[in-house]
PDB file of C-alpha atoms in Angstrom:
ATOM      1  CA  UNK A   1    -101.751-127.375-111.037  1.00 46.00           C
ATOM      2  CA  UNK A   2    -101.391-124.184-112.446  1.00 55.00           C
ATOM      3  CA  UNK A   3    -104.140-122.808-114.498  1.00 62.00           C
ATOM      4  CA  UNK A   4    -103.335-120.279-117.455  1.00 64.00           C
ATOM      5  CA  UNK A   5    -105.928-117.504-116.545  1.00 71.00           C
ATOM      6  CA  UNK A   6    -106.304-114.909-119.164  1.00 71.00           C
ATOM      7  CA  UNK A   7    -107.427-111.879-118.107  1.00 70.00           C
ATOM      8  CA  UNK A   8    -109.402-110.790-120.343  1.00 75.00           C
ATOM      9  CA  UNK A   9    -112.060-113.740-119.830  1.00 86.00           C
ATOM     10  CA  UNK A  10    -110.751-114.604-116.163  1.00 88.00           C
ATOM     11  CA  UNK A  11    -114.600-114.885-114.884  1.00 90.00           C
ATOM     12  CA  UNK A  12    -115.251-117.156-117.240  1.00 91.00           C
ATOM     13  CA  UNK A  13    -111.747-119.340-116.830  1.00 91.00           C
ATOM     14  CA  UNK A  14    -112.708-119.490-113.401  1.00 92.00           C
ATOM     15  CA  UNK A  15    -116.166-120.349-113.435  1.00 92.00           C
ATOM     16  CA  UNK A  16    -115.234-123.044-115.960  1.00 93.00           C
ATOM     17  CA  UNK A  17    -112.633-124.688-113.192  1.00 93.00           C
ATOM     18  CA  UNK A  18    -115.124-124.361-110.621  1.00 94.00           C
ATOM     19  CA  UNK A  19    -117.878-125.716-112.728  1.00 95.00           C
ATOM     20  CA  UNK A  20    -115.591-129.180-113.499  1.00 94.00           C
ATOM     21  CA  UNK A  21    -115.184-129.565-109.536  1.00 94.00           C
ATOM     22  CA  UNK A  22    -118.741-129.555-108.721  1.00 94.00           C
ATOM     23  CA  UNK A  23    -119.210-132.310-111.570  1.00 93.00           C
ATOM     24  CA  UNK A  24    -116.122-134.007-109.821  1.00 92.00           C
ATOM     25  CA  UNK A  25    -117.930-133.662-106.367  1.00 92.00           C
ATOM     26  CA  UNK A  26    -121.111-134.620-107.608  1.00 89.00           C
ATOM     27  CA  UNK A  27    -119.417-137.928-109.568  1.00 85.00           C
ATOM     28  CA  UNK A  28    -117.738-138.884-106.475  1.00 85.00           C
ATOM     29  CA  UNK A  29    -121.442-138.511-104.565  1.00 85.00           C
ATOM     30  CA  UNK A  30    -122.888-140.909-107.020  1.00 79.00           C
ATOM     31  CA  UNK A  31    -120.922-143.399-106.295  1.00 74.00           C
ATOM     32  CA  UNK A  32    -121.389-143.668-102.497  1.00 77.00           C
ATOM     33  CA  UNK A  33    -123.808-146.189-101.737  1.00 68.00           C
ATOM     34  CA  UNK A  34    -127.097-145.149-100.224  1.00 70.00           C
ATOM     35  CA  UNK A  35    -129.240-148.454-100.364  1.00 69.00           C
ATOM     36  CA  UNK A  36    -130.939-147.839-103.466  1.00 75.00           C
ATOM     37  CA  UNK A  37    -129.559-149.885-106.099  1.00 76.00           C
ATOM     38  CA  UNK A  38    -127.647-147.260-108.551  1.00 79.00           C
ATOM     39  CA  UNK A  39    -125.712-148.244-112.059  1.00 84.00           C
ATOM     40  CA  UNK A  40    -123.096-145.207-110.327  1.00 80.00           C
ATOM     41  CA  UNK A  41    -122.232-147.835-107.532  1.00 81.00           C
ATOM     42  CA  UNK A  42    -120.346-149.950-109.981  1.00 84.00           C
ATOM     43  CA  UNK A  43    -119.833-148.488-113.630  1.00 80.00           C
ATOM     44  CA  UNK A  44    -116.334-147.087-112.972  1.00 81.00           C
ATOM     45  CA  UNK A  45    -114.998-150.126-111.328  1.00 86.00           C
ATOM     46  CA  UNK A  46    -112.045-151.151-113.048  1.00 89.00           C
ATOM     47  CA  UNK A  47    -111.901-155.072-114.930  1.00 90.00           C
ATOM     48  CA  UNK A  48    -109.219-157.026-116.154  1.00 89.00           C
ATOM     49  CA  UNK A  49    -110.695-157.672-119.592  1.00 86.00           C
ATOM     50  CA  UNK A  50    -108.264-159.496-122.166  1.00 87.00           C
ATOM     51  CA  UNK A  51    -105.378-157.888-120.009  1.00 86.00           C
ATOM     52  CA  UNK A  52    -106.627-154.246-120.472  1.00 88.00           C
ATOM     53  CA  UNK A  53    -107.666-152.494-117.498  1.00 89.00           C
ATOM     54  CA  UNK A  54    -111.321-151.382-118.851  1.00 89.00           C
ATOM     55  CA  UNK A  55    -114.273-149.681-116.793  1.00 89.00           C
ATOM     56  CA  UNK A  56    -117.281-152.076-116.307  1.00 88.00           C
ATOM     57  CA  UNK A  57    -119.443-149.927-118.060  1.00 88.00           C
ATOM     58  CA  UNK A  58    -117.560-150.163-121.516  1.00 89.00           C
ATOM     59  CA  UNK A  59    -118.048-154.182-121.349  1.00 90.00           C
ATOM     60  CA  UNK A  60    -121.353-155.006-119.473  1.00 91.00           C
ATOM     61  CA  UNK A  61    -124.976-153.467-119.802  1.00 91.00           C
ATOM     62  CA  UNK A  62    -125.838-152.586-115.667  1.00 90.00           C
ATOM     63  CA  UNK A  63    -129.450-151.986-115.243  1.00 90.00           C
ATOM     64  CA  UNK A  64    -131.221-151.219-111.722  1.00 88.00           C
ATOM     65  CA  UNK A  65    -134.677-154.030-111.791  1.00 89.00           C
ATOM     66  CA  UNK A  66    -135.656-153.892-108.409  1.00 87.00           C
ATOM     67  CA  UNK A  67    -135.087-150.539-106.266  1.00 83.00           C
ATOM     68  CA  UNK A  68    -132.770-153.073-103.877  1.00 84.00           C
ATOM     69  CA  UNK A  69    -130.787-155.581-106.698  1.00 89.00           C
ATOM     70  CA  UNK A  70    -128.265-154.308-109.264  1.00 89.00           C
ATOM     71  CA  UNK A  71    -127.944-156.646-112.748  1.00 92.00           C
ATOM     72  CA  UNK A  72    -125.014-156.866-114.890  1.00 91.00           C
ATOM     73  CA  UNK A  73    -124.508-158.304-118.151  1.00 92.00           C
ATOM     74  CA  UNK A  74    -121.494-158.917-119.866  1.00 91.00           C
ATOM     75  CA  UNK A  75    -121.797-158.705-123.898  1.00 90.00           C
ATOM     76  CA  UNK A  76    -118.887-161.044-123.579  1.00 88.00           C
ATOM     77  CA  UNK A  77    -119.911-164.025-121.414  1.00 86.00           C
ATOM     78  CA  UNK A  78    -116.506-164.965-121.336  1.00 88.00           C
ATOM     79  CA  UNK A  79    -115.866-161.699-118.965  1.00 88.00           C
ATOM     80  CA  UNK A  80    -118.574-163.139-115.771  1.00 90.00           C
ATOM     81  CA  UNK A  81    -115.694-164.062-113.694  1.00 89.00           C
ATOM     82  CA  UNK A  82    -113.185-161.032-114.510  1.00 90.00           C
ATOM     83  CA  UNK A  83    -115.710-158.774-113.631  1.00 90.00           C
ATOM     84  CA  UNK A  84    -117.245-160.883-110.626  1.00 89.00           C
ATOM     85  CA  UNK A  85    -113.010-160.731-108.855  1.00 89.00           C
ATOM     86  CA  UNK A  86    -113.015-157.156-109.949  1.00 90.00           C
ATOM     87  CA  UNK A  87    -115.828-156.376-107.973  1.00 88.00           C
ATOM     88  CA  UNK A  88    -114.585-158.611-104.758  1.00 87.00           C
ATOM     89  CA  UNK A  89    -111.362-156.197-104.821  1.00 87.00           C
ATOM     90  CA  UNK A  90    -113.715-153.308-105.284  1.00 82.00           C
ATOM     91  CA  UNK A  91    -114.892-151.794-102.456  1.00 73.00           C
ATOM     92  CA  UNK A  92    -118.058-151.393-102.518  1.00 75.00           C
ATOM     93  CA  UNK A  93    -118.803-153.968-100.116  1.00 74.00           C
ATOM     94  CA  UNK A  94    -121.047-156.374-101.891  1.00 80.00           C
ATOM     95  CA  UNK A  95    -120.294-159.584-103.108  1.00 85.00           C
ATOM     96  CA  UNK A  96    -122.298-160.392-106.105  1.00 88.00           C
ATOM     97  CA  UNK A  97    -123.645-164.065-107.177  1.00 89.00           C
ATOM     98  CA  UNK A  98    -123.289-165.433-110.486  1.00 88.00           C
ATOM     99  CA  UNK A  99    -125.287-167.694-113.095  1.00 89.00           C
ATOM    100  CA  UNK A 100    -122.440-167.916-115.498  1.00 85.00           C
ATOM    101  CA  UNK A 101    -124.307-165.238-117.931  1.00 88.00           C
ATOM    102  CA  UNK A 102    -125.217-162.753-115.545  1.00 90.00           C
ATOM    103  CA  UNK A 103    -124.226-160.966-112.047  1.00 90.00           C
ATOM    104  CA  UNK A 104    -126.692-159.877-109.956  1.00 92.00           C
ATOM    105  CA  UNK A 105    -125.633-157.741-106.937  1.00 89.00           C
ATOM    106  CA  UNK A 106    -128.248-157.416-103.762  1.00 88.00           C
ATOM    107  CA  UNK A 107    -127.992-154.388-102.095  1.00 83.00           C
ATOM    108  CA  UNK A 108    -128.285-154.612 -98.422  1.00 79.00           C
ATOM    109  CA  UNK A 109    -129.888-152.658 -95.961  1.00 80.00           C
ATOM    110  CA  UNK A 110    -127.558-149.983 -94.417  1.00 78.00           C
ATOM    111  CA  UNK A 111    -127.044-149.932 -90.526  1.00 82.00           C
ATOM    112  CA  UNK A 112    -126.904-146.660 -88.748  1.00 86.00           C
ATOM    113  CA  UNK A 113    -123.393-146.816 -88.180  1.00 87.00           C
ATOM    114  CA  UNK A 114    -122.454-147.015 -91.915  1.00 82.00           C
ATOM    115  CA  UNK A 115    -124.705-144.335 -92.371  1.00 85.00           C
ATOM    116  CA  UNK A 116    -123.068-141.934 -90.443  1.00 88.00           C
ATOM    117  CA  UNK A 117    -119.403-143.268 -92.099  1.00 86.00           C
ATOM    118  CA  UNK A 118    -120.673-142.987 -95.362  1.00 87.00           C
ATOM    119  CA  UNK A 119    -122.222-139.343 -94.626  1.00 90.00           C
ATOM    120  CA  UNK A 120    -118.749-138.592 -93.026  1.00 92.00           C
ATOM    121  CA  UNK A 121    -117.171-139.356 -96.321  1.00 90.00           C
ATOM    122  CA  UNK A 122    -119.283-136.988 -98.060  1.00 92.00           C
ATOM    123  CA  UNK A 123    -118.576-134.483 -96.156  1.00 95.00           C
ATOM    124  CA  UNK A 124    -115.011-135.356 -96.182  1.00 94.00           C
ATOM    125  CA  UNK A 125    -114.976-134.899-100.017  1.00 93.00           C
ATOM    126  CA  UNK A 126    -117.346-131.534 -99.605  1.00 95.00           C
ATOM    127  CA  UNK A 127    -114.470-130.268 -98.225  1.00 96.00           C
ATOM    128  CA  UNK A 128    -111.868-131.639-100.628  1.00 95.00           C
ATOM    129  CA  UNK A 129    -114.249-129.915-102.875  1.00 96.00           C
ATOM    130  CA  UNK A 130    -114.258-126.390-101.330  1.00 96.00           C
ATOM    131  CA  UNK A 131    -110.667-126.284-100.880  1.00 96.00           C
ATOM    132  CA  UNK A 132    -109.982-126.576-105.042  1.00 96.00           C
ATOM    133  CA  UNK A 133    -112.402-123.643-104.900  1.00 96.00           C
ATOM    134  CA  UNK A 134    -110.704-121.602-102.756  1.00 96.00           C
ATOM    135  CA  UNK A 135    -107.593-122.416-104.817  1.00 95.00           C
ATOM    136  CA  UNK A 136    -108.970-121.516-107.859  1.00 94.00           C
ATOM    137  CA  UNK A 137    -109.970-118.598-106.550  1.00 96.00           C
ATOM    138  CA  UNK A 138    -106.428-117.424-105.407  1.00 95.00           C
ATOM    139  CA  UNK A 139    -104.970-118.442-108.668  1.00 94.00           C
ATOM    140  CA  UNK A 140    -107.847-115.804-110.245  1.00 93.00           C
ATOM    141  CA  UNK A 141    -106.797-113.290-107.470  1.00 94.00           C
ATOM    142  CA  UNK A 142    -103.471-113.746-108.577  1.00 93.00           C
ATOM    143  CA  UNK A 143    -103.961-113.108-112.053  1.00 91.00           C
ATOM    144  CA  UNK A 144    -106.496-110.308-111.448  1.00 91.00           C
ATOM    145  CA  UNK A 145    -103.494-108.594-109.163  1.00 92.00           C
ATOM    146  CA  UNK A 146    -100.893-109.528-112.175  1.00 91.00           C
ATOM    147  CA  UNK A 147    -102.671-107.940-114.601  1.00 89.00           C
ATOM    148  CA  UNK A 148    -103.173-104.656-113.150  1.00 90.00           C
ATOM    149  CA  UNK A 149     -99.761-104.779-112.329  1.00 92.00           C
ATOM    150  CA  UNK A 150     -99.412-105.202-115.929  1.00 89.00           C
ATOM    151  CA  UNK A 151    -101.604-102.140-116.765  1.00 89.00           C
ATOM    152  CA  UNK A 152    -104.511-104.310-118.217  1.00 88.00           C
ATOM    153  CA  UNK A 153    -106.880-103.567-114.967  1.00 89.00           C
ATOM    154  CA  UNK A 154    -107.006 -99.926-113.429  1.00 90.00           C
ATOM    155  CA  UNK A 155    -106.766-100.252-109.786  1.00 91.00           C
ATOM    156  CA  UNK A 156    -111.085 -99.842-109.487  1.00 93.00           C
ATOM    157  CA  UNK A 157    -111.348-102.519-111.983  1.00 90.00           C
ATOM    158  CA  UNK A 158    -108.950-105.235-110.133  1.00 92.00           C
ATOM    159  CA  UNK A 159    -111.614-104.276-106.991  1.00 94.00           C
ATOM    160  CA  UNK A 160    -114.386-105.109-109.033  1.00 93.00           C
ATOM    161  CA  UNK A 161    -112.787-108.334-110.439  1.00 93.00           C
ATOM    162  CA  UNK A 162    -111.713-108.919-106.628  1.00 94.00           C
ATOM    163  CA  UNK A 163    -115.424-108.827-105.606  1.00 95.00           C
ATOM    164  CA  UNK A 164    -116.407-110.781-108.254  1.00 94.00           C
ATOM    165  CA  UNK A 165    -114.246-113.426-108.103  1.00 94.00           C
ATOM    166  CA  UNK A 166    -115.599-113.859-104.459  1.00 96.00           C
ATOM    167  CA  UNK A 167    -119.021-113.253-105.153  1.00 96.00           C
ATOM    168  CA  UNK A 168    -118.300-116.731-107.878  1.00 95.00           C
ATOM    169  CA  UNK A 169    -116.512-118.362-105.122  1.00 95.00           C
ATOM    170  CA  UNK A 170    -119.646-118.005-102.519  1.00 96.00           C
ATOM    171  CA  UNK A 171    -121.849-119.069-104.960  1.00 96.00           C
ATOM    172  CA  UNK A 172    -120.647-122.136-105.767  1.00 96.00           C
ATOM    173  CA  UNK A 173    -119.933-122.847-102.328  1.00 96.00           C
ATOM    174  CA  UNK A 174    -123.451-122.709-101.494  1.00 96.00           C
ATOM    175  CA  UNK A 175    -123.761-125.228-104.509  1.00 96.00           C
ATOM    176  CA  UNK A 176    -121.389-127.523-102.834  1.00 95.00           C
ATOM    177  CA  UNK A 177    -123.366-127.539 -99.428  1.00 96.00           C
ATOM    178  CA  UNK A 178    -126.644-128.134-101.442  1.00 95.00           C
ATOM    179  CA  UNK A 179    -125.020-130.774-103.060  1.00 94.00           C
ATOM    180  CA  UNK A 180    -123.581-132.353 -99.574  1.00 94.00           C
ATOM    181  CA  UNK A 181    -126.903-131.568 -97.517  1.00 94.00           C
ATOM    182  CA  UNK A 182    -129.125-133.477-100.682  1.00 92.00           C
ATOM    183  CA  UNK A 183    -126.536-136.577-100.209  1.00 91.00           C
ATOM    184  CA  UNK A 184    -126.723-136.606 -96.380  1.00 91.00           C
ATOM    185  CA  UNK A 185    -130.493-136.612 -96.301  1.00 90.00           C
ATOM    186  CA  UNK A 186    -130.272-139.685 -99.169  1.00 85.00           C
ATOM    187  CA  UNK A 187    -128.184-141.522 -96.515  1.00 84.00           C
ATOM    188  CA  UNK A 188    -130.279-140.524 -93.759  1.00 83.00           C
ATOM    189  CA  UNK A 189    -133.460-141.733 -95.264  1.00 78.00           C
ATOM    190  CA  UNK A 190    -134.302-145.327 -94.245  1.00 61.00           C
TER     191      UNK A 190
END
């Protein structure tokens, strides 16, 4: 994926890309289950609905009652049992019982081993996360290093830009680790 960096705003590019894969990271968070009933857990599963792939939260109103039970309501009651085999292939791990209008999804306790596999994951995808950010920041480096090659920087100005890039890239870094340390602690908690 390369990025078309212009160097007069290449901060600002940059920060931009970076910005978009915290929101990915934290997205991806969301949807790891902690315990705690969460409309996140399920809105981007994907239903078969009149032979369109749609996401559940385009046909179905999910709502959070009870800290521990998820409810979700198809506006078409025709869609209960698309949406009740899309979540079965989903895997979230939860199978969800039906009253022919509504779903309702329990949300079980989480043992100490899944725990520790779901904090694994979010580290896992930490990671994922810091390495975009490292390659946006070559891709800025780059372009930082092509433009005073191109006489737009002067050689103290492609330092400064250097520095600064980094200085971005550590500080959203940190972010990232905030981000991953707030998750584990969720999945920690009991």
């Amino acid at each position: 994926m390369r990025m078309q960096l212009d160097p007069t705003n290449l901060l600002d590019s940059l920060e931009e890309h970076m910005m978009k894969t915290e929101e990915a990271l934290g997205s991806s968070f969301s949807a790891i289950r902690t315990g705690k009933a969460s409309p996140a857990l399920v809105e981007h599963v994907t239903v078969e609905y009149y032979g369109t792939p749609t996401r559940l939260k385009e046909i179905a109103g999910i709502t959070a009652p009870e800290p521990r039970l998820l409810v979700i309501q198809p506006w078409d009651t025709t869609a209960v049992s698309a949406i009740e085999k899309a979540l079965l292939a989903s895997n979230i791990g939860i199978t969800p019982m039906s009253d022919g209008r509504t779903l309702k999804l329990p949300i079980p306790e989480l043992s100490q081993e899944r725990r520790q596999a779901l904090a694994k994951q979010a580290k896992s995808e930490c990671e994922e996360a810091k390495v975009a950010l490292r390659n946006i920041r070559r891709e800025g480096n780059e372009a930082a290093k092509k433009a005073q090659k191109d006489g737009i920087y002067t050689e103290d100005e492609l330092k400064k830009m250097l520095d600064d890039i980094q200085k971005l890239t550590d500080r959203y870094i940190t972010t990232l680790d905030k981000l991953l340390a707030a998750k584990e602690k969720e999945l920690m908690t009991v």
